[in-house]
Coordinates of C-alpha atoms and ligand atoms in Angstrom, one line a residue:
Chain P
X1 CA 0.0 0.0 0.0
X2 CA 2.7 2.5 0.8
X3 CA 4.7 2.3 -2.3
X4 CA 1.2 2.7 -4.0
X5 CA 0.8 6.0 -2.6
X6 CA 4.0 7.0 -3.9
X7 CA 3.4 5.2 -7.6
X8 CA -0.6 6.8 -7.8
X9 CA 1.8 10.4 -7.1
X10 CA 3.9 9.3 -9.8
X11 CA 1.3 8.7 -12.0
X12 CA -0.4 11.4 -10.9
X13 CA -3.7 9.4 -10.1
X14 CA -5.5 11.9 -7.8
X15 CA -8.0 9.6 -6.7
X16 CA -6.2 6.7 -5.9
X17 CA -3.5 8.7 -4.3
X18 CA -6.3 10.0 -2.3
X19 CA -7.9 6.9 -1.7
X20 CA -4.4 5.4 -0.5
X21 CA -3.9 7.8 2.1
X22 CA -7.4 7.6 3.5
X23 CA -6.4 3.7 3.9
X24 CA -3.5 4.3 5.2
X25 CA -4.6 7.0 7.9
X26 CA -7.6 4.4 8.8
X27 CA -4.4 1.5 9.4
X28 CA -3.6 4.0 11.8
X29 CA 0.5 4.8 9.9
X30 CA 1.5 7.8 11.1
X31 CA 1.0 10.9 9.0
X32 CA 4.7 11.8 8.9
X33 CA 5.3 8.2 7.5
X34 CA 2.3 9.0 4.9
X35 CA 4.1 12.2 4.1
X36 CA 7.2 10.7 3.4
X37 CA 6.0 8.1 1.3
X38 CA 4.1 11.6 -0.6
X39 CA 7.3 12.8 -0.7
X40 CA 8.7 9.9 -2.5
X41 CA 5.9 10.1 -5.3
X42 CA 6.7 13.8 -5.9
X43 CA 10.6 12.5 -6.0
X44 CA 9.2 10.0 -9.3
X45 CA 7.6 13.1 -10.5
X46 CA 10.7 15.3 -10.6
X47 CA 12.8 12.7 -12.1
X48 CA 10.0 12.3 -14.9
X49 CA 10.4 16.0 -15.2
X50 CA 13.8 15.9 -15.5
X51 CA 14.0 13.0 -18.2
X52 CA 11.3 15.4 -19.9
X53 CA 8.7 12.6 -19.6
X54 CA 6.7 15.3 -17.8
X55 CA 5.8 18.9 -19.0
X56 CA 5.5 21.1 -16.7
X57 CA 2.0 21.2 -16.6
X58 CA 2.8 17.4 -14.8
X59 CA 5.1 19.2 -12.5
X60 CA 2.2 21.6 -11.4
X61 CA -0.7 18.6 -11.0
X62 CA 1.3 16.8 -8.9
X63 CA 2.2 19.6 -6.4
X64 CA -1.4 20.1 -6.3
X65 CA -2.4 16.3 -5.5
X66 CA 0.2 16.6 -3.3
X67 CA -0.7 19.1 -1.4
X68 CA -4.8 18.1 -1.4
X69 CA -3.7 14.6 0.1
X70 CA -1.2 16.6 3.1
X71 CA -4.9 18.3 3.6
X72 CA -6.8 15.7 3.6
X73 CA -4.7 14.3 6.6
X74 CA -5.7 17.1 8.5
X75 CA -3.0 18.8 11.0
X76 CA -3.0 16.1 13.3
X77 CA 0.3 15.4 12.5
X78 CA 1.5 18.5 13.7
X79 CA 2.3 16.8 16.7
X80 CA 4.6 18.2 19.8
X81 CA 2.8 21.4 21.5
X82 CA 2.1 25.1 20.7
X83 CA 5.1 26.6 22.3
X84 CA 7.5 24.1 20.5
X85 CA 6.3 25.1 16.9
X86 CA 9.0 26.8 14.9
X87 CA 8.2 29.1 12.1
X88 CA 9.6 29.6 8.8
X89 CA 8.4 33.2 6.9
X90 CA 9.4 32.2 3.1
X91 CA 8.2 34.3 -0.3
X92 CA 10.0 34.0 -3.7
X93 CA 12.3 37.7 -3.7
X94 CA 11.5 40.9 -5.6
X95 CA 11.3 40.6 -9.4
X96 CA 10.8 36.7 -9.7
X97 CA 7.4 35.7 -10.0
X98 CA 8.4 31.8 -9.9
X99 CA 6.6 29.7 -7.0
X100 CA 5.7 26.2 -8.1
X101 CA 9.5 25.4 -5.7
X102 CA 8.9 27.8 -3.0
X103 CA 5.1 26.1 -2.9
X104 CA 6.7 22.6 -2.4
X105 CA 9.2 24.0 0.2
X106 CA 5.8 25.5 2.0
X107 CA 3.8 22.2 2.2
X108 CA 6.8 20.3 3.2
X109 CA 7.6 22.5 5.8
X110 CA 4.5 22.8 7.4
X111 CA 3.4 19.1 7.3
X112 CA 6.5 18.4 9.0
X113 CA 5.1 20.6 12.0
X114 CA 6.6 24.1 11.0
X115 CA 4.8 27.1 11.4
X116 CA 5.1 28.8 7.6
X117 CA 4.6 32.1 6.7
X118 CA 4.6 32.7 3.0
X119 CA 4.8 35.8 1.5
X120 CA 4.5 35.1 -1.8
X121 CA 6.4 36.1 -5.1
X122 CA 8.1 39.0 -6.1
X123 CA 8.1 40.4 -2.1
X124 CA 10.0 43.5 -1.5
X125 CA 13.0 43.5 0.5
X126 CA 10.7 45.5 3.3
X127 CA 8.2 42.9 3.6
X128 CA 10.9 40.7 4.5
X129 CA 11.5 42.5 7.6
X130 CA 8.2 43.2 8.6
X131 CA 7.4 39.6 8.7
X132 CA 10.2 38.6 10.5
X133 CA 9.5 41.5 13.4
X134 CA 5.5 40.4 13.3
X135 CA 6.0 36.6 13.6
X136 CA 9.5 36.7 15.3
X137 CA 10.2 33.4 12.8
X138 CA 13.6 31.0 13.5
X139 CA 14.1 30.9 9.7
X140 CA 13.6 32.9 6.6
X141 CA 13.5 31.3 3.3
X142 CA 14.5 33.1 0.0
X143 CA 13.2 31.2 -3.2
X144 CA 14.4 32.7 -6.4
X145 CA 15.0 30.8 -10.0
X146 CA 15.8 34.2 -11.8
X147 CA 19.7 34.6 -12.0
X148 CA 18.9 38.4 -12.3
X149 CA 17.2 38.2 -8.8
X150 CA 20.2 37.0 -7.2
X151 CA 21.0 40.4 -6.3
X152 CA 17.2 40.3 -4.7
X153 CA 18.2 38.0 -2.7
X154 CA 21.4 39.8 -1.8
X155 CA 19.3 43.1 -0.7
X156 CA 16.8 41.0 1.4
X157 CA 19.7 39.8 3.5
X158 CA 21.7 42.5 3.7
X159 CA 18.4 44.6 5.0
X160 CA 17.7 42.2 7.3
X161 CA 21.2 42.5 8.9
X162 CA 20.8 46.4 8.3
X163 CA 17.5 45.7 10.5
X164 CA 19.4 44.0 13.3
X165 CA 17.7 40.8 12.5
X166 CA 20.1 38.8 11.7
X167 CA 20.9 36.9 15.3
X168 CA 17.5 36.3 15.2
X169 CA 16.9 34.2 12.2
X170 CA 18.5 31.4 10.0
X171 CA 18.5 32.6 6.5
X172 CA 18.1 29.8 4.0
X173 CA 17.8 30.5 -0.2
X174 CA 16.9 27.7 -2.6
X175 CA 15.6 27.7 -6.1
X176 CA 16.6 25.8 -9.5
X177 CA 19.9 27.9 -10.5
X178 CA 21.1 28.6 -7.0
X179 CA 23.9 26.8 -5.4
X180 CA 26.6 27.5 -2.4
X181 CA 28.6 30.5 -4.5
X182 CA 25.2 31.8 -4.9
X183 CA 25.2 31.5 -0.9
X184 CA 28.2 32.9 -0.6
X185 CA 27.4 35.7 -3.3
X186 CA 24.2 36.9 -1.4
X187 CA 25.5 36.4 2.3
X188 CA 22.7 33.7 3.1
X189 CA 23.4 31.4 6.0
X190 CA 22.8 28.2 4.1
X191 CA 21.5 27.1 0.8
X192 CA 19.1 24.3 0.5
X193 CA 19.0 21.9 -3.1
X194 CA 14.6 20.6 -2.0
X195 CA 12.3 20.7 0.1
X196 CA 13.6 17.7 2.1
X197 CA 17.0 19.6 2.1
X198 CA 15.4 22.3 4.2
X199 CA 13.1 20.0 6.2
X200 CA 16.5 18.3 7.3
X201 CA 18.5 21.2 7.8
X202 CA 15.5 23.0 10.3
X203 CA 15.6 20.2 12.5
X204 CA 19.2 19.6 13.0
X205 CA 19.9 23.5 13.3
X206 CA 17.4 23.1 16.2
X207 CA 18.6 20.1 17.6
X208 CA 15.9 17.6 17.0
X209 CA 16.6 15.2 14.5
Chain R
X1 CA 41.8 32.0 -36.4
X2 CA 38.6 30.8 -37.2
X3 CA 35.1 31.4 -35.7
X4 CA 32.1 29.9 -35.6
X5 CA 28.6 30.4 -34.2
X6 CA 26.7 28.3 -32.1
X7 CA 23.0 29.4 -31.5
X8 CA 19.5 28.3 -29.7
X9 CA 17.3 27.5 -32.4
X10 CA 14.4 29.3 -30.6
X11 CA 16.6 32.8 -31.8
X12 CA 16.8 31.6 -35.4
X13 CA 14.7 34.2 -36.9
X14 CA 16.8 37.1 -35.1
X15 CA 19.9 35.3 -35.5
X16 CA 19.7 34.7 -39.1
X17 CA 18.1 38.6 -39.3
X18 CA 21.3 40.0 -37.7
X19 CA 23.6 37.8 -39.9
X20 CA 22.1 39.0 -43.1
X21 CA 22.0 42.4 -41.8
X22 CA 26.2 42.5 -40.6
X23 CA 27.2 39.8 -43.2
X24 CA 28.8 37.8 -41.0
X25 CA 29.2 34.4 -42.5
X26 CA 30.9 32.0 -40.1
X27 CA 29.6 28.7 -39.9
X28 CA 26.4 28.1 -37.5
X29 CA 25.6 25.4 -35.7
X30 CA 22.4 25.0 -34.3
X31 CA 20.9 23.6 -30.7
X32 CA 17.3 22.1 -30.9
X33 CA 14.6 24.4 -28.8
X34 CA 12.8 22.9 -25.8
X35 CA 15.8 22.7 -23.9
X36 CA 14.6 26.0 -22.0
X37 CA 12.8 24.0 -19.5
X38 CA 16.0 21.7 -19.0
X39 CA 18.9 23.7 -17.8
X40 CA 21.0 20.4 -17.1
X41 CA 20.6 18.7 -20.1
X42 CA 21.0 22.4 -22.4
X43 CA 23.7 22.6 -21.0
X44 CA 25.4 18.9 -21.7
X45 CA 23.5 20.0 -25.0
X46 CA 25.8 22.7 -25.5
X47 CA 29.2 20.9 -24.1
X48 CA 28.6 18.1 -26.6
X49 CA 28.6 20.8 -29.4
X50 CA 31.8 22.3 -28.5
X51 CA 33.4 18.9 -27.7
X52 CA 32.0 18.4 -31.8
X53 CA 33.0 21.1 -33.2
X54 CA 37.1 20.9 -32.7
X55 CA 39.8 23.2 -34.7
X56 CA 38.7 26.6 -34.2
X57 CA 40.1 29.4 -32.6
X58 CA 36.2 31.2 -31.3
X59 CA 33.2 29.7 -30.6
X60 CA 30.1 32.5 -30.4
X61 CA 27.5 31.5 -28.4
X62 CA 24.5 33.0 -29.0
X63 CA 22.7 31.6 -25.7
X64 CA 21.7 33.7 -23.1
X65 CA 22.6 32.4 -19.6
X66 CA 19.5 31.1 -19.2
X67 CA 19.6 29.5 -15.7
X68 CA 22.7 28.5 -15.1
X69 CA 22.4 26.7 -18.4
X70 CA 25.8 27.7 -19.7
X71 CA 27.6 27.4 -16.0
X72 CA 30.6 24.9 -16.3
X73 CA 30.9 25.0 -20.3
X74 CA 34.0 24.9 -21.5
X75 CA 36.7 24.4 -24.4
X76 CA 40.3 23.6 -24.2
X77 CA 41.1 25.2 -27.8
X78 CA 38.7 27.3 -28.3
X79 CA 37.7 30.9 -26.9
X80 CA 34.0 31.1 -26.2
X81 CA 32.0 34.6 -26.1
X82 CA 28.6 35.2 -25.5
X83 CA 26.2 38.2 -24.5
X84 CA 26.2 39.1 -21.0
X85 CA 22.3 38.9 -20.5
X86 CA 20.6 36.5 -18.2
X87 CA 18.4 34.9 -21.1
X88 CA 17.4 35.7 -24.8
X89 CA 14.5 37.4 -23.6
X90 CA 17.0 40.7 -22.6
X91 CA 19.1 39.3 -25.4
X92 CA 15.6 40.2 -28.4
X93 CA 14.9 43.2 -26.2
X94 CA 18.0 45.0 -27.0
X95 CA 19.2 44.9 -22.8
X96 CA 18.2 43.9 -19.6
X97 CA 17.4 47.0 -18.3
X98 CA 14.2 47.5 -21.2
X99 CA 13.2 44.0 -20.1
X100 CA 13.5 45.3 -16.1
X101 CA 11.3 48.7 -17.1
X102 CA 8.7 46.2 -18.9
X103 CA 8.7 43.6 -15.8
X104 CA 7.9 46.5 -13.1
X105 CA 5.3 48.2 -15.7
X106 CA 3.7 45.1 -15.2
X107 CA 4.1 41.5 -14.4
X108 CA 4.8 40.0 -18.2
X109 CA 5.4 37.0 -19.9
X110 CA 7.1 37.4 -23.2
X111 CA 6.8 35.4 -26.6
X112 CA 8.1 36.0 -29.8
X113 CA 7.0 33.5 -32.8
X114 CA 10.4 31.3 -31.7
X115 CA 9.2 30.6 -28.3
X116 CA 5.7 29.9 -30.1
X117 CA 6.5 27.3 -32.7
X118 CA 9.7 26.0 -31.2
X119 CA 10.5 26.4 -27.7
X120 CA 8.4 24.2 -24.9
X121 CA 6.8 27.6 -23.9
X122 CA 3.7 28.4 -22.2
X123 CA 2.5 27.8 -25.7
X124 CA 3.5 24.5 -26.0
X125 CA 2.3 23.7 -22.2
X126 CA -1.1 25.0 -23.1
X127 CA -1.9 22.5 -26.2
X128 CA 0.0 19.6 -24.7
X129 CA -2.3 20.7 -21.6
X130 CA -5.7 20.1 -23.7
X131 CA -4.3 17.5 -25.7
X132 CA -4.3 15.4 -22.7
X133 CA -6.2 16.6 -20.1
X134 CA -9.0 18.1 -21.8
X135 CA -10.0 22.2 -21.1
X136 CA -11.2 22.0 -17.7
X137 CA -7.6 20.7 -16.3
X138 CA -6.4 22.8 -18.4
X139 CA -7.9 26.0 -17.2
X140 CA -6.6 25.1 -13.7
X141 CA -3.2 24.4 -14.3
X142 CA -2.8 27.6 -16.6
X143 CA -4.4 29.8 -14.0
X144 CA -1.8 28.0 -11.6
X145 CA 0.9 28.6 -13.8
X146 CA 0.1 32.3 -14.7
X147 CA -1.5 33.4 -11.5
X148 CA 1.3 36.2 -10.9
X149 CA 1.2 37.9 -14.3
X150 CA -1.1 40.1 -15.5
X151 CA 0.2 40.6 -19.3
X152 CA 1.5 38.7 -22.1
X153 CA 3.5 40.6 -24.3
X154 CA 4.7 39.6 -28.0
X155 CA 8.2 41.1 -28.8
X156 CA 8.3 42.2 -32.4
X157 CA 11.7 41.6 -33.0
X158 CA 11.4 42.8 -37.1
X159 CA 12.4 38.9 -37.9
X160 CA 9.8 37.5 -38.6
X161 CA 6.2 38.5 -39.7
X162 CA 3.5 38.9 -36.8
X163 CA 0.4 38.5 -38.8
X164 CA -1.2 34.9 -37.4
X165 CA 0.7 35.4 -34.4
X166 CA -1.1 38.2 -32.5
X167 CA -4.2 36.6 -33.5
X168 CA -2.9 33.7 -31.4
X169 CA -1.3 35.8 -28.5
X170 CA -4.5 38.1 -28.6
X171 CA -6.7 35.2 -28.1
X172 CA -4.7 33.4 -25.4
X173 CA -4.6 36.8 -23.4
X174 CA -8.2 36.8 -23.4
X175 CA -8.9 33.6 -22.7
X176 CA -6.8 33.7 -19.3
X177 CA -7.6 37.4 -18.6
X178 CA -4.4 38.9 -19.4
X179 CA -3.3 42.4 -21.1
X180 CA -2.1 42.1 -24.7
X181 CA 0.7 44.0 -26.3
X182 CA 3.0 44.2 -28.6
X183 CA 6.6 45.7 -28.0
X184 CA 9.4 46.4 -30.5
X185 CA 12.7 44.1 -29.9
X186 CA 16.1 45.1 -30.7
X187 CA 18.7 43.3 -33.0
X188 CA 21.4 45.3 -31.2
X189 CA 23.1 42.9 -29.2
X190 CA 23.0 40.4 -31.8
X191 CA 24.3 42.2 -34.3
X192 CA 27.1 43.1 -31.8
X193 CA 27.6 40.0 -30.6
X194 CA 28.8 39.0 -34.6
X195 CA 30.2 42.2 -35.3
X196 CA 31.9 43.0 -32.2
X197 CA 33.5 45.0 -30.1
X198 CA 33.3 42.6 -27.5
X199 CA 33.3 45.1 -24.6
X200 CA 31.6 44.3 -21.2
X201 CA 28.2 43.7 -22.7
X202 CA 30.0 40.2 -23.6
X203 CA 31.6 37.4 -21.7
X204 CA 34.8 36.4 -23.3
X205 CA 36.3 32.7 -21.9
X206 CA 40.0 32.1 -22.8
X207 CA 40.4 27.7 -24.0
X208 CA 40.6 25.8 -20.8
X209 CA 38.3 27.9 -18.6
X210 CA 35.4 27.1 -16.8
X211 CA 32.5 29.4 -17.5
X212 CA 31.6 30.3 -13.5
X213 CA 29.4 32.5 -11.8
X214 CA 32.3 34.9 -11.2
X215 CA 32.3 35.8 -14.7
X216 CA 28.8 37.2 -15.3
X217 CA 29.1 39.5 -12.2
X218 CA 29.7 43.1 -13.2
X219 CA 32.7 44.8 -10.8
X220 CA 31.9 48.7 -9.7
X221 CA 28.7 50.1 -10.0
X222 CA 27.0 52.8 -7.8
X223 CA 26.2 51.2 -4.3
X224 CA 22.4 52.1 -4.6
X225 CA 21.6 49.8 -7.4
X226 CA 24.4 46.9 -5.8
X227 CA 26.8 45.4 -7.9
X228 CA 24.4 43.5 -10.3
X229 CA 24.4 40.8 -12.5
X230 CA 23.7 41.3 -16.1
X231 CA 23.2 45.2 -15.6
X232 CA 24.1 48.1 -17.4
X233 CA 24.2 51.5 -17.1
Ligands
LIG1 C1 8.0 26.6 -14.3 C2 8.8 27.7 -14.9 C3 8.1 28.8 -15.3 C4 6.6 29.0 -15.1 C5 6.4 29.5 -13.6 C6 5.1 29.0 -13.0 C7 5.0 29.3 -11.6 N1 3.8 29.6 -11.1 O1 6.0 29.3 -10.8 C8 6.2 30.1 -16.1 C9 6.0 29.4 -17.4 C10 5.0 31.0 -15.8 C11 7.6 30.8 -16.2 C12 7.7 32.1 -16.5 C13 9.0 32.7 -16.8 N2 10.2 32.0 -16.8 CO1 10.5 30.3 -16.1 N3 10.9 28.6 -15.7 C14 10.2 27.6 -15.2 C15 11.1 26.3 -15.1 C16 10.9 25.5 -16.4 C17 10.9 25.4 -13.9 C18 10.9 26.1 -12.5 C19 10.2 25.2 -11.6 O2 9.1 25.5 -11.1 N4 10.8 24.0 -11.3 C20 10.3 23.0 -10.4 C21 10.5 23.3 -8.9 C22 9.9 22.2 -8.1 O3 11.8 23.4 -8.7 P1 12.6 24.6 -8.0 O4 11.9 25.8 -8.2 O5 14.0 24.5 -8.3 O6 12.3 24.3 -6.4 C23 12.9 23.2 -5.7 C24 14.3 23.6 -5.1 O7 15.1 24.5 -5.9 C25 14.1 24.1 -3.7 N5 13.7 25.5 -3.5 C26 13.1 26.4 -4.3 N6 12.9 27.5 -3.6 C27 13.4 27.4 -2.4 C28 13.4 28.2 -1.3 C29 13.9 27.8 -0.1 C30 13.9 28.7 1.1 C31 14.5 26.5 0.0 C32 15.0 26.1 1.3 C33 14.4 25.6 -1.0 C34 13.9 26.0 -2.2 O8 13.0 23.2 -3.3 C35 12.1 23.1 -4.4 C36 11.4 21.7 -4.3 O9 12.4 20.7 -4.2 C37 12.5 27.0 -15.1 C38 13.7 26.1 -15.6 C39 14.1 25.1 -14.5 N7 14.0 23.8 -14.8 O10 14.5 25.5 -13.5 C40 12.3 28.2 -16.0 C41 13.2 29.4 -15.8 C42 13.5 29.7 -14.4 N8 12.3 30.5 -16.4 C43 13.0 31.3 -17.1 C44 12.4 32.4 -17.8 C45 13.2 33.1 -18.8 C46 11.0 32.8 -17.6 C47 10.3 34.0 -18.1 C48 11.1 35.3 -18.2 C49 9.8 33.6 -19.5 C50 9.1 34.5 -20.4 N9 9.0 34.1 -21.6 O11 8.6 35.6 -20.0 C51 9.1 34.1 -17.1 C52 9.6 34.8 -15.8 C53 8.8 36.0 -15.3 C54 9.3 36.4 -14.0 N10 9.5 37.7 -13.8 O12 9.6 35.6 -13.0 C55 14.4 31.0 -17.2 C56 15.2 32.0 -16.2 C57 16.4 32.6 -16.9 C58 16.9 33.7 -16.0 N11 16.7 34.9 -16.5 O13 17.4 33.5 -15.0 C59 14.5 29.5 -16.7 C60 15.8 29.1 -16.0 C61 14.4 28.7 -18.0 C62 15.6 28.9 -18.9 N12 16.5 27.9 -19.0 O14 15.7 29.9 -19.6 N13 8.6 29.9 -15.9

């Protein structure tokens, strides 16, 4: 049944994949394990994508399944109490209107008990702040796929040190073209390659994982 | 010394436009279109090509960077220039900066008949969409994929002929609710690009390097508008 789940993802069967997680909820698997075996259907998917089996149109559907099914399981999964949660305030930067990524990053996050904030796309470097001094978040994600927004990126985190912010939060960037000079280029504190990635990274920068 | 071109096929029109116009006539190879969506696999694309095309002096690549699709390229005899824009979008626009102006006017996405016919474009997306998934999927996975932008904008370019394509454009606009129009291009950089000078509007690799990151950012600048990539003043 679990590798089902992942296969009806990868073959972007809404209704079975549906189907397979209300079973698999009802066998009482816990939704993190139902996640993960999500997860590993959207993993098929990209590779599909990437040996341009799948348009992009694919790419989109199965974000979409994916997130209905993380819904449809409800935030019991949240799991731990209120006081524990740690948030994440994430938007695509200023001048990049890509968010099919920064999505994913969203609905991984969050079924994986994180608070998210998202901002959005093209959010100006202000914004940014603002958010982090209204939800007092432990990380900030920057999502650009623009090479021209790089420099986006670099504002936002150099105004969020200008702010005084920058003990407070984690900054993390992710996005297709960006990579660990682009880190290094925009002054991020670390650069994610998924969702997963960042999922990881959370939990061992907090000690849990 | 011999030079010869290698080109995205989605830029024919404008590439074969500026070559008549400068009458350049070195050899050009051509990339297949739909490779946009791929940046990996453009980019072993492109490496293969080089690796091919052995025994010349200059390789002109008439790619924009296009995602990192060009990071890594690189030839151990030849010299390899290309336009310092982020993507042929800039690059049929005439600069980055006209595309930047049109972006903040409005959210846009841009066509031109090569991103129509060849490249896996929104276009493409939209007919392999109904093809197999019939109009109502469609509609929802266009308004997903469009839901930030408010116009779409056909570049005339002056290489090819627009009549049956703003029919096209026009109709898709209205269909999803966007603004229609039609801006001029540019053949500028092009034209440059094969007649040269090869100043700082172009990236210039000697044989044996590595195309990196370092080499598309622009030193100087005033502090206000940061030291950015593919900008110019
Ligand atoms: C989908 C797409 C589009 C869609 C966007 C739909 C949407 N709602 O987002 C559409 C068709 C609308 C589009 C439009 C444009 N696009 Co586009 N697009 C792409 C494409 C093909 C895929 C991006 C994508 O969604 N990938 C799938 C997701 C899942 O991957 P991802 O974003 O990398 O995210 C993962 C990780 O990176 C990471 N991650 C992402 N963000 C974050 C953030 C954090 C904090 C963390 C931790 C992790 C993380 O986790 C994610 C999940 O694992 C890329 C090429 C490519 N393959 O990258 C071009 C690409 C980015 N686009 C490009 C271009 C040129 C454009 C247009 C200018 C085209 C036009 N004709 O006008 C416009 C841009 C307008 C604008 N101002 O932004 C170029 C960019 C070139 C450049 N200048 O840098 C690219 C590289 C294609 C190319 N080779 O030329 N595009």
């Amino acid at each position: 049944m679990k590798v089902e789940v992942a296969r009806a993802l990868g073959d972007l069967d809404e209704q079975k994949v549906l189907a397979g997680v209300y079973v698999l909820k009802e066998q009482g698997i816990s939704p993190l394990e139902i996640v993960a075996q999500l997860q590993a259907g959207m993993e098929v998917v990209g590779k599909k994508y990437e040996n341009e089996e799948y348009f992009l149109s694919e790419l989109i559907m199965s974000a979409d399944i994916f997130k209905t099914a993380v819904d449809s399981l409800g935030d019991a999964f949240i799991g731990g109490n209120v006081e524990t949660i740690r948030t994440l305030v994430i938007g695509t930067v200023s001048g990049d209107l890509h968010d099919i990524g920064k999505n994913i990053v969203t609905t991984v996050m969050s079924c994986n008990g994180f608070r998210v904030y998202d901002l959005g796309v093209d959010v100006p470097v202000e914004q940014f702040v603002d958010a982090i001094r209204e939800h007092n978040p432990e990380f900030v994600g920057l999502s650009c796929l623009l090479t021209t927004a790089f420099d986006s990126m670099k504002k936002t985190v150099e105004e969020i040190q200008r702010a005084g912010l920058q003990d407070r939060v984690k900054i993390l960037i992710g996005g297709g073209p960006v990579d660990e000079s682009v880190r290094k280029y925009v002054g991020a504190d670390y650069y994610c390659k998924n969702a997963q990635d960042a999922v990881d990274l959370c939990r061992r920068l907090l000690g849990v994982c | 010394m011999s030079t010869v071109i290698l080109a995205c096929r989605t830029i024919a029109d404008e590439l074969n436009r500026a070559i008549k116009v400068t009458r350049v006539d070195y050899p050009v190879f051509w990339v297949e279109s739909g490779l946009h969506n791929y940046p990996d696999n453009l980019r072993r694309r492109i490496q293969d090509e080089i690796d091919r095309i052995g025994n010349v002096s200059c390789i002109i690549l008439v790619f924009g960077y296009c995602g990192n699709s060009l990071l890594g390229l690189k030839s151990n005899e030849a010299r390899l220039v290309f336009p310092r824009v982020d993507d042929c979008i800039s690059l049929l626009l005439g600069s980055f900066q006209t595309r930047q102006t049109l972006s903040r006017e409005m959210t846009s996405y841009f066509l031109t008949r090569g991103w129509i016919d060849y490249e896996s474009s929104l276009w493409k997306e939209y007919d392999h969409c109904v093809k197999r998934y019939g109009p109502e999927k469609t509609w929802k996975i266009m308004k997903i994929m469009l839901n930030h932008y408010k116009r779409l904008v056909l570049i005339d370019t002056g290489a090819y002929d627009l009549d049956g394509y703003l029919e096209k454009t026009g109709a898709f606009a209205q269909t999803f609710g966007l603004k229609h129009q039609v801006v001029p291009g540019s053949l500028r950089l092009l034209e440059k690009l094969l007649r040269g000078p090869w100043d700082e509007e172009f990236v210039i690799i000697e044989p044996g390097e590595e195309i990196g990151l370092e080499h598309l950012l622009l030193e100087g600048g005033d502090e206000e508008e940061s030291q950015v990539l593919f900008r110019f003043r």
